[in-house]
Amino acid sequence: MKLIVLHIFILFSCKAFGQNIILPDGEFMDTTSNHDKACKDYNWYYYQVGGKYPQSSTTLLKEAQQFLLKKNESYSDSGYITFRFKINCEGKMVQKVQVLQTDEKYSSYHFDKNLVNELYTFIKTLDRWKTVKTKEGEPLLYKAFITFKIKNGKVVNIIP
Amino acid sequence: MGKLLILFLNFLFTSAFCFCQVTRTQSFTCDCNNKKVKDSLIKKYLENNDMYDYNSLKWQLYCDSLITLCPNIAVAYQLKAIPYIKYGDYAAAFSLENKAVELEPKSWTAYRGFLKCIFTKDYEAAIIDFKNAQLLTPNNYEMDHTYLFYMGLCNLELCNYSLAEENFRQSILIETGGNLNNQSHVHCNTFLYTGILYYEMNNNDKAIEALLKCLSIYKDHPDANYYLAMLYKKENNDSLKNKYLLIAKQSKLKGYNIGEDNFYYAYYPHQITLYEIEKELKK
């Protein structure tokens, strides 16, 4: 009986604190990465195309806080959770989303997996990403990211 | 492969470099404490024609090569950190920035404070860096602004309004060279944030005065026009509210921005976008 309880405890602990998919180039939320071949990828970054998410950090913060409020979970850690991804030619986030996590002092860290998952679900709701073309009219992918600054388990700021 | 390239770059430069020597164990050593040697190495490794794209492999290789050769050259760590800070890898970025500050605190403490203030919104830590920078190089500037300006921004965001007010007052004093009658040298964003501070403090008269000063320097400033509109909204003056919102919208559509070099990478505190302007116009 004790063994069963222990197994159940370990199982739930893994869900809460488990890691994401670890690949040689980082930790990811998912591994699939399909995109339209007509959408060229020249490794451009959001800052080369004016591609910061087109809402102020304050507006986005309010939306994230409201989203998390609905989940009604409480967390306690502090630091930064960053999601890095590409935006395709339809202004949608492409899969294979990298996640980076640090504590308040910028040392590598792992937050409660449930919080990471909730924030990941939130960024998937963002639908105002800019679409980008070259001067010649060729549609392009670009790299973007969203970081959540967390204090005592609450999102207190959003970067960039 | 990376290590071989670093070795190649080391060989390329050190073989023709009189201050560096090949030792018996075939490794290169340089007199890394000699200022002339350091300056020459920086010129060779960090100021060459290949160092133009911080996202390139070469950028990292040149930085790594120099760090391997002379681990005490702070700027190599600072430059190596650039792509990391701009793409959200803060663990990598700040381990390098910390090393740069450790090696040359006078050169890099304020810069790290700037990164914490603008890039990672780490306002408490940024204030500590700027206080230290103020001791190391008093009343100096970082990215076009006084240290006091950034402390004001951080205190504004932390809702420490009286501290922010004092910071901006001191910044204006430094920017005018002590002569408050000569405000032509004051950066428009010192007035912008003074205005935003008074807006948050519900001191509308002082807020309007500061924002109008900002607009007298930069009339198409979208954020200054937006916050002026928000002040007139508080005063129930719909006509002026709409006037300044429309100017803010037109400014944005024409491509005007907050007037900071780093706005491409991160939103500045309280900075607005076309979304917020249009949302207000629809109300």
Tab-separated table of C-alpha atoms in Angstrom, chain A residues 9-143:
chain	number	residue	atom	x	y	z
A	9	PHE	CA	3.366	10.785	-5.208
A	10	ILE	CA	6.329	10.394	-7.589
A	11	LEU	CA	3.976	10.403	-10.580
A	12	PHE	CA	2.387	13.711	-9.547
A	13	SER	CA	5.747	15.246	-8.631
A	14	CYS	CA	7.006	14.463	-12.120
A	15	LYS	CA	4.032	16.230	-13.661
A	16	ALA	CA	4.538	19.340	-11.574
A	17	PHE	CA	8.301	19.663	-11.732
A	18	GLY	CA	9.196	17.569	-14.771
A	19	GLN	CA	11.216	18.901	-17.626
A	20	ASN	CA	10.201	19.565	-21.177
A	21	ILE	CA	11.735	17.975	-24.242
A	22	ILE	CA	15.512	18.246	-23.993
A	23	LEU	CA	17.375	18.456	-27.301
A	24	PRO	CA	21.052	19.288	-27.993
A	25	ASP	CA	20.068	22.888	-28.821
A	26	GLY	CA	17.933	23.467	-25.739
A	27	GLU	CA	14.718	22.656	-23.916
A	28	PHE	CA	11.503	22.723	-25.928
A	29	MET	CA	7.773	22.657	-25.301
A	30	ASP	CA	7.222	20.546	-28.422
A	31	THR	CA	9.283	19.029	-31.194
A	32	THR	CA	7.204	19.304	-34.340
A	33	SER	CA	8.208	22.043	-36.729
A	34	ASN	CA	6.259	22.088	-39.952
A	35	HIS	CA	5.924	25.215	-41.982
A	36	ASP	CA	4.954	26.257	-45.460
A	37	LYS	CA	8.029	26.037	-47.672
A	38	ALA	CA	6.899	29.153	-49.561
A	39	CYS	CA	7.494	31.051	-46.333
A	40	LYS	CA	11.241	31.667	-46.471
A	41	ASP	CA	13.450	31.449	-43.412
A	42	TYR	CA	16.513	33.702	-43.604
A	43	ASN	CA	17.067	33.642	-39.845
A	44	TRP	CA	15.722	37.135	-39.312
A	45	TYR	CA	14.948	38.386	-35.834
A	46	TYR	CA	11.942	40.366	-34.590
A	47	TYR	CA	14.085	43.479	-34.132
A	48	GLN	CA	15.129	43.447	-37.798
A	49	VAL	CA	11.518	43.578	-38.970
A	50	GLY	CA	9.795	45.714	-36.321
A	51	GLY	CA	8.279	42.511	-34.980
A	52	LYS	CA	7.846	43.067	-31.252
A	53	TYR	CA	4.326	41.949	-30.336
A	54	PRO	CA	2.201	44.980	-31.270
A	55	GLN	CA	0.749	45.627	-27.826
A	56	SER	CA	2.542	47.423	-25.023
A	57	SER	CA	4.064	45.351	-22.210
A	58	THR	CA	1.430	46.837	-19.888
A	59	THR	CA	-1.496	45.717	-22.072
A	60	LEU	CA	-0.026	42.260	-22.570
A	61	LEU	CA	0.684	41.958	-18.856
A	62	LYS	CA	-2.963	42.672	-18.013
A	63	GLU	CA	-4.094	40.033	-20.513
A	64	ALA	CA	-1.657	37.463	-19.106
A	65	GLN	CA	-2.730	38.199	-15.540
A	66	GLN	CA	-6.411	37.835	-16.453
A	67	PHE	CA	-5.654	34.566	-18.270
A	68	LEU	CA	-3.817	33.148	-15.254
A	69	LEU	CA	-6.531	34.325	-12.872
A	70	LYS	CA	-9.002	32.022	-14.618
A	71	LYS	CA	-6.714	29.059	-13.885
A	72	ASN	CA	-6.775	29.944	-10.196
A	73	GLU	CA	-3.459	28.201	-9.406
A	74	SER	CA	-0.895	29.601	-6.993
A	75	TYR	CA	2.878	29.475	-7.329
A	76	SER	CA	5.745	30.881	-5.303
A	77	ASP	CA	8.942	31.125	-7.341
A	78	SER	CA	10.589	34.182	-8.897
A	79	GLY	CA	12.616	34.707	-12.065
A	80	TYR	CA	12.130	34.645	-15.822
A	81	ILE	CA	10.383	32.234	-18.191
A	82	THR	CA	11.184	32.845	-21.858
A	83	PHE	CA	9.584	31.239	-24.897
A	84	ARG	CA	11.476	31.555	-28.184
A	85	PHE	CA	9.768	30.682	-31.452
A	86	LYS	CA	9.265	31.677	-35.062
A	87	ILE	CA	6.370	33.602	-36.579
A	88	ASN	CA	5.225	32.334	-39.961
A	89	CYS	CA	3.888	34.161	-42.990
A	90	GLU	CA	0.348	34.112	-41.583
A	91	GLY	CA	1.453	35.761	-38.337
A	92	LYS	CA	1.145	32.507	-36.418
A	93	MET	CA	3.578	31.011	-33.938
A	94	VAL	CA	5.399	28.034	-35.457
A	95	GLN	CA	5.842	24.967	-33.278
A	96	LYS	CA	9.146	23.847	-31.753
A	97	VAL	CA	8.999	26.472	-29.046
A	98	GLN	CA	12.119	26.750	-26.917
A	99	VAL	CA	11.772	27.503	-23.217
A	100	LEU	CA	14.473	29.109	-21.079
A	101	GLN	CA	14.105	29.631	-17.362
A	102	THR	CA	16.196	31.524	-14.841
A	103	ASP	CA	15.850	32.576	-11.247
A	104	GLU	CA	15.910	36.249	-10.205
A	105	LYS	CA	19.724	36.284	-10.398
A	106	TYR	CA	19.673	34.957	-13.974
A	107	SER	CA	20.929	31.476	-13.060
A	108	SER	CA	19.334	28.501	-14.816
A	109	TYR	CA	16.262	27.290	-13.003
A	110	HIS	CA	13.115	25.221	-13.436
A	111	PHE	CA	9.730	26.609	-12.478
A	112	ASP	CA	6.716	24.496	-11.656
A	113	LYS	CA	5.821	22.781	-14.925
A	114	ASN	CA	2.170	23.736	-14.533
A	115	LEU	CA	3.058	27.438	-14.555
A	116	VAL	CA	5.246	26.976	-17.647
A	117	ASN	CA	2.411	25.116	-19.353
A	118	GLU	CA	-0.115	27.820	-18.475
A	119	LEU	CA	2.117	30.543	-19.881
A	120	TYR	CA	2.729	28.450	-22.975
A	121	THR	CA	-1.036	28.117	-23.417
A	122	PHE	CA	-1.329	31.888	-23.038
A	123	ILE	CA	1.244	32.713	-25.720
A	124	LYS	CA	-0.582	30.405	-28.101
A	125	THR	CA	-3.576	32.754	-27.810
A	126	LEU	CA	-1.579	35.750	-29.122
A	127	ASP	CA	-2.894	36.446	-32.609
A	128	ARG	CA	-1.642	39.897	-33.539
A	129	TRP	CA	1.873	39.042	-34.690
A	130	LYS	CA	3.078	41.052	-37.645
A	131	THR	CA	3.544	39.335	-40.997
A	132	VAL	CA	6.739	40.209	-42.830
A	133	LYS	CA	7.910	40.349	-46.434
A	134	THR	CA	11.229	41.208	-48.053
A	135	LYS	CA	11.521	44.342	-50.218
A	136	GLU	CA	10.851	42.048	-53.171
A	137	GLY	CA	7.581	40.893	-51.611
A	138	GLU	CA	8.810	37.482	-50.525
A	139	PRO	CA	7.001	36.334	-47.331
A	140	LEU	CA	9.333	35.587	-44.416
A	141	LEU	CA	9.534	33.754	-41.114
A	142	TYR	CA	11.137	35.602	-38.223
A	143	LYS	CA	12.350	34.734	-34.750
